[in-house]
Every structure is written in C-alpha cells, then in structure tokens.
Tab-separated table of N, CA and C in Angstrom:
chain	number	residue	atom	x	y	z
J	1	MET	N	1.050	-1.224	0.022
J	1	MET	CA	0.093	0.240	-0.249
J	1	MET	C	0.965	1.361	-0.077
J	2	LEU	N	1.972	1.246	0.469
J	2	LEU	CA	3.080	2.121	0.887
J	2	LEU	C	3.592	2.792	-0.292
J	3	LYS	N	4.093	1.484	-1.136
J	3	LYS	CA	4.776	1.615	-2.290
J	3	LYS	C	3.396	2.111	-3.383
J	4	LYS	N	2.193	1.737	-3.515
J	4	LYS	CA	2.086	2.628	-4.408
J	4	LYS	C	0.866	3.661	-4.175
J	5	THR	N	1.334	4.513	-2.913
J	5	THR	CA	0.910	5.763	-2.657
J	5	THR	C	2.186	6.519	-3.505
J	6	ARG	N	3.364	6.179	-2.607
J	6	ARG	CA	4.583	6.847	-3.462
J	6	ARG	C	4.834	6.755	-4.889
J	7	VAL	N	4.197	5.835	-5.593
J	7	VAL	CA	4.378	5.980	-6.774
J	7	VAL	C	3.065	6.867	-7.501
J	8	SER	N	2.231	6.996	-6.704
J	8	SER	CA	1.072	8.074	-7.262
J	8	SER	C	1.589	9.621	-6.870
J	9	SER	N	2.175	9.612	-5.806
J	9	SER	CA	2.668	10.813	-5.304
J	9	SER	C	3.558	11.177	-6.663
J	10	LEU	N	4.967	10.453	-6.819
J	10	LEU	CA	5.817	10.212	-7.747
J	10	LEU	C	5.068	10.884	-9.170
J	11	MET	N	3.927	10.071	-9.728
J	11	MET	CA	3.071	10.782	-10.631
J	11	MET	C	2.331	12.023	-10.713
J	12	MET	N	1.760	12.523	-9.435
J	12	MET	CA	1.360	13.389	-8.944
J	12	MET	C	2.655	14.729	-9.654
J	13	GLY	N	3.724	14.334	-8.862
J	13	GLY	CA	4.916	15.442	-9.215
J	13	GLY	C	4.885	15.526	-10.774
J	14	VAL	N	5.369	14.738	-10.962
J	14	VAL	CA	5.681	14.684	-12.796
J	14	VAL	C	4.789	15.733	-13.557
J	15	LEU	N	3.068	15.064	-13.481
J	15	LEU	CA	2.490	15.549	-13.883
J	15	LEU	C	2.123	17.481	-13.752
J	16	LEU	N	2.304	17.573	-12.642
J	16	LEU	CA	2.282	19.389	-11.982
J	16	LEU	C	3.816	19.961	-12.785
J	17	ILE	N	5.024	18.820	-12.721
J	17	ILE	CA	5.821	19.855	-13.492
J	17	ILE	C	6.251	20.069	-14.442
J	18	THR	N	5.669	19.170	-15.477
J	18	THR	CA	4.967	18.755	-17.231
J	18	THR	C	3.892	20.010	-17.315
J	19	SER	N	2.817	20.159	-16.488
J	19	SER	CA	1.801	21.128	-16.648
J	19	SER	C	2.286	22.874	-16.382
J	20	THR	N	3.397	22.771	-15.326
J	20	THR	CA	4.228	24.026	-15.126
J	20	THR	C	4.702	24.296	-16.317
J	21	THR	N	5.615	23.286	-17.125
J	21	THR	CA	7.210	23.818	-18.087
J	21	THR	C	5.616	24.171	-19.520
J	22	VAL	N	4.451	23.031	-19.756
J	22	VAL	CA	3.845	23.325	-20.988
J	22	VAL	C	3.062	24.834	-20.665
J	23	PHE	N	2.819	25.760	-19.611
J	23	PHE	CA	2.397	26.620	-19.416
J	23	PHE	C	3.208	27.367	-19.635
J	24	TRP	N	4.558	27.763	-19.443
J	24	TRP	CA	5.435	28.332	-19.089
J	24	TRP	C	6.068	28.550	-20.524
J	25	VAL	N	6.520	27.728	-21.171
J	25	VAL	CA	7.038	27.950	-22.829
J	25	VAL	C	5.481	28.100	-23.590
J	26	SER	N	4.549	27.940	-23.235
J	26	SER	CA	3.673	28.812	-24.426
J	26	SER	C	3.563	30.014	-24.244
J	27	LYS	N	3.411	30.449	-23.096
J	27	LYS	CA	3.252	31.764	-22.677
J	27	LYS	C	4.074	32.407	-23.107
J	28	GLN	N	5.158	31.688	-23.331
J	28	GLN	CA	6.550	32.679	-24.211
J	28	GLN	C	6.637	32.563	-25.811
J	29	VAL	N	5.667	31.902	-26.090
J	29	VAL	CA	5.481	31.876	-27.661
J	29	VAL	C	4.706	32.829	-27.760
J	30	VAL	N	3.755	33.254	-27.312
J	30	VAL	CA	2.828	34.360	-27.553
J	30	VAL	C	2.735	35.799	-27.020
J	31	ALA	N	3.945	35.826	-26.077
J	31	ALA	CA	4.514	36.960	-25.839
J	31	ALA	C	5.923	37.122	-25.682
J	32	ASP	N	6.482	38.812	-25.936
J	32	ASP	CA	7.798	39.019	-25.585
J	32	ASP	C	8.388	40.012	-24.460
J	33	ASP	N	9.260	40.375	-24.093
J	33	ASP	CA	9.619	41.227	-22.831
J	33	ASP	C	8.840	41.600	-22.501
J	34	ASP	N	8.393	42.051	-23.582
J	34	ASP	CA	7.308	43.598	-23.310
J	34	ASP	C	5.787	43.292	-22.468
J	35	GLY	N	5.921	41.591	-22.343
J	35	GLY	CA	4.448	41.186	-22.247
J	35	GLY	C	3.255	41.114	-23.018
J	36	GLU	N	3.158	41.806	-24.592
J	36	GLU	CA	2.854	41.775	-25.438
J	36	GLU	C	2.655	40.713	-26.327
J	37	LYS	N	1.714	40.665	-26.733
J	37	LYS	CA	1.385	39.419	-27.614
J	37	LYS	C	1.716	40.063	-29.029
J	38	HIS	N	2.257	38.953	-29.478
J	38	HIS	CA	2.667	39.545	-31.124
J	38	HIS	C	2.192	38.388	-31.736
J	39	GLY	N	2.669	38.213	-33.333
J	39	GLY	CA	1.699	37.244	-33.989
J	39	GLY	C	1.428	38.121	-35.117
J	40	SER	N	0.197	37.451	-35.230
J	40	SER	CA	-0.631	38.494	-36.879
J	40	SER	C	-0.979	40.101	-36.605
J	41	GLU	N	-0.835	40.373	-35.273
J	41	GLU	CA	-0.682	42.121	-35.303
J	41	GLU	C	0.533	42.573	-35.929
J	42	HIS	N	2.100	41.875	-36.255
J	42	HIS	CA	2.659	42.678	-36.945
J	42	HIS	C	2.320	42.079	-38.416
J	43	VAL	N	1.823	41.595	-38.604
J	43	VAL	CA	1.719	41.232	-40.091
J	43	VAL	C	0.516	41.940	-41.335
J	44	TYR	N	1.199	42.554	-41.929
J	44	TYR	CA	0.520	43.628	-42.489
J	44	TYR	C	0.582	43.026	-43.939
J	45	SER	N	-1.008	42.341	-44.216
J	45	SER	CA	-1.385	42.183	-45.938
J	45	SER	C	-1.900	42.934	-46.645
J	46	ALA	N	-2.216	44.260	-46.115
J	46	ALA	CA	-2.938	45.514	-47.319
J	46	ALA	C	-1.781	45.377	-48.337
J	47	THR	N	-2.489	45.613	-49.546
J	47	THR	CA	-1.360	45.596	-51.242
J	47	THR	C	-1.777	46.352	-51.829
J	48	LEU	N	-1.465	46.886	-53.125
J	48	LEU	CA	-1.396	47.609	-53.728
J	48	LEU	C	-0.733	47.766	-55.045
J	49	PRO	N	-0.718	47.023	-55.989
J	49	PRO	CA	0.439	46.904	-57.139
J	49	PRO	C	0.701	48.466	-57.037
J	50	VAL	N	0.357	49.496	-57.367
J	50	VAL	CA	1.204	50.852	-57.868
J	50	VAL	C	1.578	51.409	-56.305
J	51	TRP	N	1.072	51.291	-55.168
J	51	TRP	CA	1.705	51.375	-53.923
J	51	TRP	C	3.414	50.945	-53.938
J	52	LYS	N	3.052	49.610	-54.165
J	52	LYS	CA	4.326	48.384	-54.031
J	52	LYS	C	5.257	49.332	-54.875
J	53	THR	N	5.052	49.320	-56.220
J	53	THR	CA	5.611	49.566	-56.975
J	53	THR	C	6.475	51.175	-56.789
J	54	GLU	N	6.054	52.227	-56.119
J	54	GLU	CA	6.291	53.173	-56.775
J	54	GLU	C	7.136	53.593	-55.307
J	55	CYS	N	6.412	53.073	-54.201
J	55	CYS	CA	7.271	53.373	-52.764
J	55	CYS	C	8.019	52.462	-52.832
J	56	GLY	N	8.462	51.302	-53.082
J	56	GLY	CA	9.359	50.441	-53.292
J	56	GLY	C	10.573	50.292	-54.004
J	57	GLU	N	10.097	51.848	-55.004
J	57	GLU	CA	11.428	51.666	-55.648
J	57	GLU	C	12.768	52.078	-54.814
J	58	CYS	N	12.296	53.053	-54.225
J	58	CYS	CA	14.057	54.171	-52.980
J	58	CYS	C	13.682	53.288	-52.074
J	59	HIS	N	12.589	52.316	-51.249
J	59	HIS	CA	12.684	52.141	-50.131
J	59	HIS	C	11.575	51.037	-49.694
J	60	ILE	N	11.510	50.245	-48.422
J	60	ILE	CA	9.987	49.130	-48.454
J	60	ILE	C	9.247	49.912	-48.437
J	61	ALA	N	8.135	49.393	-49.172
J	61	ALA	CA	6.814	49.812	-49.149
J	61	ALA	C	6.070	49.685	-47.503
J	62	TYR	N	6.136	50.897	-46.808
J	62	TYR	CA	5.832	50.548	-45.394
J	62	TYR	C	4.685	50.217	-45.459
J	63	PRO	N	4.095	49.224	-44.496
J	63	PRO	CA	2.829	49.548	-44.311
J	63	PRO	C	2.016	50.603	-43.990
J	64	PRO	N	0.706	50.583	-44.539
J	64	PRO	CA	0.019	51.829	-44.242
J	64	PRO	C	-0.303	51.731	-42.951
J	65	GLN	N	-0.586	50.953	-42.230
J	65	GLN	CA	-1.214	50.841	-40.685
J	65	GLN	C	0.177	51.223	-40.195
J	66	LEU	N	1.519	51.739	-40.092
J	66	LEU	CA	2.064	52.385	-39.303
J	66	LEU	C	2.228	53.754	-38.922
J	67	LEU	N	1.366	54.601	-39.979
J	67	LEU	CA	0.645	55.787	-39.821
J	67	LEU	C	-0.423	56.307	-39.827
J	68	PRO	N	-1.111	56.983	-39.210
J	68	PRO	CA	-2.035	57.739	-39.326
J	68	PRO	C	-2.835	58.151	-40.333
J	69	ALA	N	-3.700	58.354	-41.080
J	69	ALA	CA	-4.185	58.859	-42.292
J	69	ALA	C	-4.085	60.402	-42.517
J	70	ALA	N	-3.701	61.340	-41.775
J	70	ALA	CA	-3.475	62.482	-41.599
J	70	ALA	C	-2.041	62.454	-41.918
J	71	SER	N	-1.120	61.654	-41.503
J	71	SER	CA	0.182	61.383	-41.814
J	71	SER	C	0.256	61.147	-43.390
J	72	TRP	N	0.088	59.937	-43.314
J	72	TRP	CA	-0.469	59.999	-44.985
J	72	TRP	C	-0.716	60.865	-46.288
J	73	GLN	N	-1.884	61.592	-45.931
J	73	GLN	CA	-1.827	62.993	-46.168
J	73	GLN	C	-1.379	63.977	-46.468
J	74	LYS	N	-0.385	64.231	-46.083
J	74	LYS	CA	1.060	65.393	-45.704
J	74	LYS	C	1.733	65.003	-46.310
J	75	MET	N	2.343	63.171	-46.270
J	75	MET	CA	3.280	63.150	-46.970
J	75	MET	C	3.117	63.055	-48.696
J	76	MET	N	1.693	62.561	-48.883
J	76	MET	CA	1.080	62.760	-49.952
J	76	MET	C	1.216	63.837	-50.828
J	77	GLY	N	1.179	64.982	-49.958
J	77	GLY	CA	0.913	66.578	-50.564
J	77	GLY	C	2.274	66.877	-50.593
J	78	SER	N	2.934	66.050	-49.787
J	78	SER	CA	4.351	66.550	-50.590
J	78	SER	C	6.153	65.903	-50.905
J	79	LEU	N	5.433	65.236	-52.028
J	79	LEU	CA	6.269	64.462	-52.874
J	79	LEU	C	7.361	65.043	-53.313
J	80	ASP	N	7.547	66.559	-53.535
J	80	ASP	CA	8.338	66.612	-54.139
J	80	ASP	C	9.251	67.259	-52.898
J	81	ASN	N	9.372	67.070	-51.847
J	81	ASN	CA	10.326	66.711	-51.061
J	81	ASN	C	10.136	66.034	-49.577
J	82	HIS	N	10.641	64.740	-49.924
J	82	HIS	CA	10.162	63.315	-49.596
J	82	HIS	C	11.245	63.302	-48.368
J	83	PHE	N	11.505	63.711	-47.619
J	83	PHE	CA	12.650	63.720	-46.867
J	83	PHE	C	14.091	63.593	-47.480
J	84	GLY	N	13.373	65.455	-48.488
J	84	GLY	CA	14.861	65.629	-48.656
J	84	GLY	C	15.348	64.928	-50.378
J	85	THR	N	14.318	64.236	-50.801
J	85	THR	CA	14.106	63.957	-52.172
J	85	THR	C	12.822	64.321	-52.485
J	86	ASP	N	13.461	64.260	-54.157
J	86	ASP	CA	11.996	64.921	-54.993
J	86	ASP	C	11.325	63.231	-55.145
J	87	ALA	N	10.242	62.888	-54.295
J	87	ALA	CA	9.810	61.971	-55.169
J	87	ALA	C	8.110	62.257	-55.460
J	88	SER	N	8.044	62.945	-55.995
J	88	SER	CA	7.256	63.186	-56.779
J	88	SER	C	6.194	62.125	-57.893
J	89	LEU	N	4.806	62.151	-57.632
J	89	LEU	CA	4.675	61.206	-58.449
J	89	LEU	C	3.042	61.702	-59.574
J	90	ASP	N	2.958	61.596	-60.413
J	90	ASP	CA	2.061	61.632	-61.614
J	90	ASP	C	0.234	61.712	-60.367
J	91	ALA	N	-0.393	62.789	-61.244
J	91	ALA	CA	-1.629	62.611	-60.734
J	91	ALA	C	-2.494	61.223	-60.618
J	92	ASP	N	-2.187	59.951	-61.564
J	92	ASP	CA	-2.615	59.135	-61.698
J	92	ASP	C	-2.528	58.167	-60.162
J	93	ALA	N	-1.350	58.211	-60.346
J	93	ALA	CA	-0.751	57.394	-59.138
J	93	ALA	C	-0.898	57.547	-57.955
J	94	ILE	N	-1.365	59.199	-57.597
J	94	ILE	CA	-1.791	60.140	-55.973
J	94	ILE	C	-3.003	59.215	-55.861
J	95	ALA	N	-3.438	59.379	-56.971
J	95	ALA	CA	-5.155	58.774	-56.608
J	95	ALA	C	-5.465	57.183	-56.574
J	96	GLU	N	-4.378	56.984	-57.110
J	96	GLU	CA	-4.999	55.532	-56.538
J	96	GLU	C	-4.206	55.059	-55.086
J	97	ILE	N	-3.095	55.621	-54.814
J	97	ILE	CA	-1.952	55.271	-53.697
J	97	ILE	C	-2.853	55.930	-51.975
J	98	LEU	N	-2.977	57.472	-52.510
J	98	LEU	CA	-3.864	58.257	-51.260
J	98	LEU	C	-4.616	57.257	-50.712
J	99	PRO	N	-5.774	57.272	-51.308
J	99	PRO	CA	-6.983	56.404	-50.735
J	99	PRO	C	-6.532	55.216	-50.080
J	100	PHE	N	-5.489	53.879	-51.314
J	100	PHE	CA	-5.334	52.905	-49.916
J	100	PHE	C	-4.434	53.351	-48.957
J	101	LEU	N	-3.509	53.981	-49.229
J	101	LEU	CA	-3.145	54.471	-47.376
J	101	LEU	C	-3.978	54.866	-46.434
J	102	GLU	N	-4.654	55.880	-46.850
J	102	GLU	CA	-5.846	56.517	-45.969
J	102	GLU	C	-7.055	54.954	-45.363
J	103	LYS	N	-7.307	54.175	-46.366
J	103	LYS	CA	-8.430	53.106	-45.858
J	103	LYS	C	-7.540	52.343	-44.687
J	104	ASN	N	-6.206	52.164	-45.103
J	104	ASN	CA	-5.223	50.738	-44.280
J	104	ASN	C	-4.158	51.764	-43.069
J	105	ALA	N	-4.709	52.559	-42.967
J	105	ALA	CA	-4.078	53.918	-42.125
J	105	ALA	C	-3.742	53.204	-40.838
J	106	GLY	N	-3.163	53.679	-39.677
J	106	GLY	CA	-3.153	52.900	-38.247
J	106	GLY	C	-4.057	53.812	-37.542
J	107	SER	N	-4.569	53.712	-36.512
J	107	SER	CA	-5.054	54.978	-35.734
J	107	SER	C	-4.784	55.865	-34.915
J	108	GLU	N	-4.757	57.128	-35.321
J	108	GLU	CA	-4.243	58.255	-34.434
J	108	GLU	C	-3.998	57.967	-33.190
J	109	ARG	N	-4.646	57.294	-32.584
J	109	ARG	CA	-3.853	57.087	-31.303
J	109	ARG	C	-2.881	56.359	-30.995
J	110	LYS	N	-2.782	55.235	-31.589
J	110	LYS	CA	-1.599	54.229	-31.759
J	110	LYS	C	-0.591	55.046	-32.560
J	111	TYR	N	-0.800	55.507	-33.497
J	111	TYR	CA	0.368	55.690	-34.455
J	111	TYR	C	0.894	57.435	-34.349
J	112	ALA	N	0.280	57.938	-33.497
J	112	ALA	CA	0.931	59.452	-33.592
J	112	ALA	C	2.154	59.382	-33.111
J	113	ALA	N	2.439	60.331	-34.025
J	113	ALA	CA	4.011	61.576	-33.621
J	113	ALA	C	4.383	61.496	-31.908
J	114	ALA	N	5.407	60.687	-31.729
J	114	ALA	CA	6.171	61.377	-30.220
J	114	ALA	C	5.876	62.631	-30.102
J	115	PRO	N	5.741	63.367	-28.698
J	115	PRO	CA	6.074	64.983	-28.887
J	115	PRO	C	7.098	65.460	-29.188
J	116	SER	N	7.194	66.707	-29.961
J	116	SER	CA	8.020	67.280	-30.743
J	116	SER	C	8.835	66.398	-32.042
J	117	LYS	N	7.996	65.396	-32.215
J	117	LYS	CA	8.467	64.598	-33.318
J	117	LYS	C	7.538	64.551	-34.604
J	118	SER	N	8.039	64.342	-36.079
J	118	SER	CA	7.378	64.183	-37.140
J	118	SER	C	6.671	63.567	-37.387
J	119	ALA	N	5.439	64.235	-37.508
J	119	ALA	CA	4.295	63.460	-38.153
J	119	ALA	C	4.190	61.955	-39.175
J	120	MET	N	5.420	62.444	-39.821
J	120	MET	CA	5.190	61.825	-40.941
J	120	MET	C	6.728	61.021	-40.822
J	121	ARG	N	7.442	60.651	-39.806
J	121	ARG	CA	8.193	59.231	-39.816
J	121	ARG	C	7.435	58.640	-38.556
J	122	ILE	N	7.729	57.178	-39.763
J	122	ILE	CA	6.825	56.211	-38.633
J	122	ILE	C	8.141	55.884	-37.941
J	123	THR	N	9.214	56.065	-37.443
J	123	THR	CA	10.200	55.934	-36.318
J	123	THR	C	10.145	56.939	-35.772
J	124	GLU	N	9.221	57.963	-35.525
J	124	GLU	CA	8.996	59.049	-34.661
J	124	GLU	C	7.641	58.854	-33.968
J	125	THR	N	7.056	57.687	-34.529
J	125	THR	CA	5.636	57.059	-33.678
J	125	THR	C	6.004	56.751	-32.366
J	126	ARG	N	4.854	57.374	-31.405
J	126	ARG	CA	4.878	56.710	-30.058
J	126	ARG	C	5.047	55.004	-29.961
J	127	TRP	N	4.939	54.724	-31.044
J	127	TRP	CA	4.215	53.191	-31.005
J	127	TRP	C	5.642	52.525	-31.422
J	128	PHE	N	6.298	53.239	-32.342
J	128	PHE	CA	7.971	52.640	-32.894
J	128	PHE	C	8.927	52.833	-32.260
J	129	ILE	N	8.835	54.035	-30.731
J	129	ILE	CA	9.643	54.076	-30.333
J	129	ILE	C	9.626	53.029	-28.899
J	130	LYS	N	7.964	52.783	-28.490
J	130	LYS	CA	8.216	52.006	-27.774
J	130	LYS	C	8.429	50.790	-27.751
J	131	GLU	N	7.864	50.162	-29.138
J	131	GLU	CA	8.431	48.432	-29.864
J	131	GLU	C	10.165	48.941	-29.703
J	132	HIS	N	10.522	49.580	-29.878
J	132	HIS	CA	11.932	49.322	-30.438
J	132	HIS	C	12.985	49.764	-28.950
J	133	ASP	N	12.305	50.044	-28.047
J	133	ASP	CA	13.029	51.032	-26.748
J	133	ASP	C	14.163	50.030	-25.937
J	134	GLU	N	13.910	48.574	-26.559
J	134	GLU	CA	15.202	47.730	-26.257
J	134	GLU	C	16.530	47.555	-27.743
J	135	VAL	N	16.407	48.183	-28.132
J	135	VAL	CA	17.305	48.236	-28.941
J	135	VAL	C	18.505	49.360	-28.857
J	136	SER	N	19.948	48.466	-28.652
J	136	SER	CA	20.863	49.507	-28.110
J	136	SER	C	21.315	50.478	-29.324
J	137	ALA	N	22.018	51.461	-28.824
J	137	ALA	CA	22.192	52.562	-29.414
J	137	ALA	C	23.345	51.566	-30.535
J	138	SER	N	24.130	50.852	-30.436
J	138	SER	CA	25.555	50.339	-31.152
J	138	SER	C	24.400	48.706	-32.534
J	139	THR	N	23.201	48.872	-32.284
J	139	THR	CA	22.311	48.124	-33.279
J	139	THR	C	21.940	49.192	-34.182
J	140	TRP	N	21.413	50.341	-33.332
J	140	TRP	CA	20.912	51.439	-34.782
J	140	TRP	C	22.261	51.756	-35.348
J	141	LYS	N	23.330	51.866	-35.142
J	141	LYS	CA	24.561	52.190	-35.617
J	141	LYS	C	24.687	51.355	-36.855
J	142	ARG	N	24.554	50.321	-36.401
J	142	ARG	CA	25.253	49.291	-37.719
J	142	ARG	C	24.386	48.741	-38.719
J	143	ILE	N	22.701	48.990	-38.160
J	143	ILE	CA	21.895	49.299	-39.398
J	143	ILE	C	21.606	50.726	-40.270
J	144	ASP	N	22.772	52.026	-39.769
J	144	ASP	CA	22.343	52.881	-40.686
J	144	ASP	C	21.340	53.829	-39.688
J	145	SER	N	20.073	53.288	-39.856
J	145	SER	CA	18.909	54.087	-40.052
J	145	SER	C	18.065	53.120	-39.690
J	146	PRO	N	17.159	53.749	-38.213
J	146	PRO	CA	15.616	53.292	-37.815
J	146	PRO	C	14.657	52.928	-38.717
J	147	ALA	N	14.743	53.417	-40.208
J	147	ALA	CA	14.188	53.349	-41.468
J	147	ALA	C	14.707	51.947	-41.750
J	148	ASN	N	15.611	51.556	-41.903
J	148	ASN	CA	15.832	50.197	-42.497
J	148	ASN	C	14.984	48.884	-41.828
J	149	CYS	N	14.322	49.031	-41.839
J	149	CYS	CA	13.531	47.797	-41.177
J	149	CYS	C	13.868	46.523	-41.717
J	150	ALA	N	14.181	46.041	-42.751
J	150	ALA	CA	14.468	45.309	-43.245
J	150	ALA	C	15.830	44.736	-42.952
J	151	ALA	N	16.639	45.477	-42.339
J	151	ALA	CA	18.238	44.801	-41.227
J	151	ALA	C	18.016	44.042	-40.955
J	152	CYS	N	16.669	44.218	-39.842
J	152	CYS	CA	16.410	42.953	-38.949
J	152	CYS	C	15.104	42.808	-38.707
J	153	HIS	N	14.600	42.816	-39.898
J	153	HIS	CA	12.941	41.942	-39.919
J	153	HIS	C	12.890	41.703	-41.476
J	154	THR	N	13.426	40.406	-40.992
J	154	THR	CA	13.845	39.314	-42.078
J	154	THR	C	12.325	38.973	-43.406
J	155	THR	N	11.887	39.347	-42.687
J	155	THR	CA	10.189	39.182	-43.751
J	155	THR	C	9.817	40.669	-44.184
J	156	ALA	N	10.225	41.893	-43.856
J	156	ALA	CA	9.268	42.771	-44.033
J	156	ALA	C	9.021	43.377	-45.284
J	157	GLU	N	9.760	42.943	-45.954
J	157	GLU	CA	9.567	43.191	-47.788
J	157	GLU	C	8.099	42.150	-48.108
J	158	GLN	N	7.767	41.426	-46.898
J	158	GLN	CA	6.067	40.422	-47.211
J	158	GLN	C	4.972	40.992	-46.292
J	159	GLY	N	5.649	42.358	-45.468
J	159	GLY	CA	4.810	42.631	-44.641
J	159	GLY	C	4.343	41.987	-43.216
J	160	ASN	N	5.322	41.434	-43.522
J	160	ASN	CA	5.573	40.312	-41.488
J	160	ASN	C	6.890	40.915	-41.257
J	161	TYR	N	6.376	41.690	-40.044
J	161	TYR	CA	7.264	42.145	-38.722
J	161	TYR	C	7.674	41.160	-37.511
J	162	ASP	N	6.069	40.153	-37.712
J	162	ASP	CA	6.595	39.276	-36.262
J	162	ASP	C	7.657	39.224	-36.246
J	163	GLU	N	7.601	39.277	-34.218
J	163	GLU	CA	9.014	39.290	-33.961
J	163	GLU	C	9.241	37.819	-34.235
J	164	ASP	N	9.064	36.707	-34.572
J	164	ASP	CA	10.196	35.271	-34.717
J	164	ASP	C	10.854	35.440	-36.170
J	165	PHE	N	11.159	36.545	-36.387
J	165	PHE	CA	11.570	36.856	-37.770
J	165	PHE	C	12.985	37.797	-37.915
J	166	ILE	N	12.773	37.883	-36.548
J	166	ILE	CA	14.038	39.368	-36.563
J	166	ILE	C	15.036	38.625	-36.023
J	167	LYS	N	15.798	39.560	-37.478
J	167	LYS	CA	17.403	38.870	-36.492
J	167	LYS	C	18.302	39.650	-36.747
J	168	ILE	N	18.745	40.057	-35.259
J	168	ILE	CA	19.606	41.405	-35.531
J	168	ILE	C	20.824	41.203	-35.884
J	169	PRO	N	21.284	42.119	-37.179
J	169	PRO	CA	22.993	41.995	-37.548
J	169	PRO	C	23.813	42.450	-36.134
J	170	ARG	N	24.515	41.399	-36.332
J	170	ARG	CA	25.894	41.554	-35.318
J	170	ARG	C	27.391	42.498	-36.415
C-alpha cells in the first residue's frame, strides 16, 4: 500500500512539473519581454501594386497601418520634398495610392507622433519608439537608420514584422 502511494505521489509530481513547463513555454511563444502578444498583429497584408512599385522603388513599401491617415495625406501632398528627395508621382498614381493609404492607415491614437517629433516618420511615432526601446545604440548604428526595417525584420518585404522573424545584425 505504501509503495502504491509513493508511485501516485511521484506521478502527481511529474504531472505538475510537466503542466507548469507547458504553461511557461506556451506563454513565451505568444509574448515577448514587453509582455505584449505578437503574431498576426505585426503582419500586414494590405497591398496595392502601384503602391508597392512606386514606394518600393526607393525603400521598403512601409505598411499603411504604421501611420495615421493624416500623416499619409501630408506625406502624399509633399512628395516633391520627401525627406530631402523629390519623390513626385503623377496625379494618377497619387489618386490610386492615397485612398489605399487612408483606408488602411493606423489609428491616430496608436500611431501618432511622439511629442516634438515628425508626424510623417514612422520611426518617430510613439508606437515605434515603444516597440524598439530595447534596441541598443550600437545596433542602430550598425543598421544605418531605424527606417531600415529589413535589416532586422527578415520578412519585412512581405509585410511580416513578427518578432519570430527578427535577426539582429552582428
């Protein structure tokens, strides 16, 4: 009888340890060290061929969700001075791209510019700053610019910014 009780206690201990391990491992899969859930939240599927072609010609075609509509409107209205470069488009291209950006824009609340920052730079939104607050100064220096998403987000070209696909350059 005593032997049967020891076996039962041992089995309960193994079950408890296994359950606890499964709980913690599964928790780490869905949350990073910010405690935020990731996954489909950082995968952007909205696409428009003319947007991909025109914007992607000079840099990654940044997902429209990363800026609010007002920022996209301002940016599309000043393409003749697009961060120091003339990125002017013809009226037909603007007529196609701007509604796409507005329709798929992020919320003003989440993607607003940080205080005293530009409303047209994704890297200066409160969201971006919070998401990247753990990136060291030396890492930013290695990738040249925070706007160089593809340096770390290996699937950025496909609109996938999920943390599972981040590889920090060494």
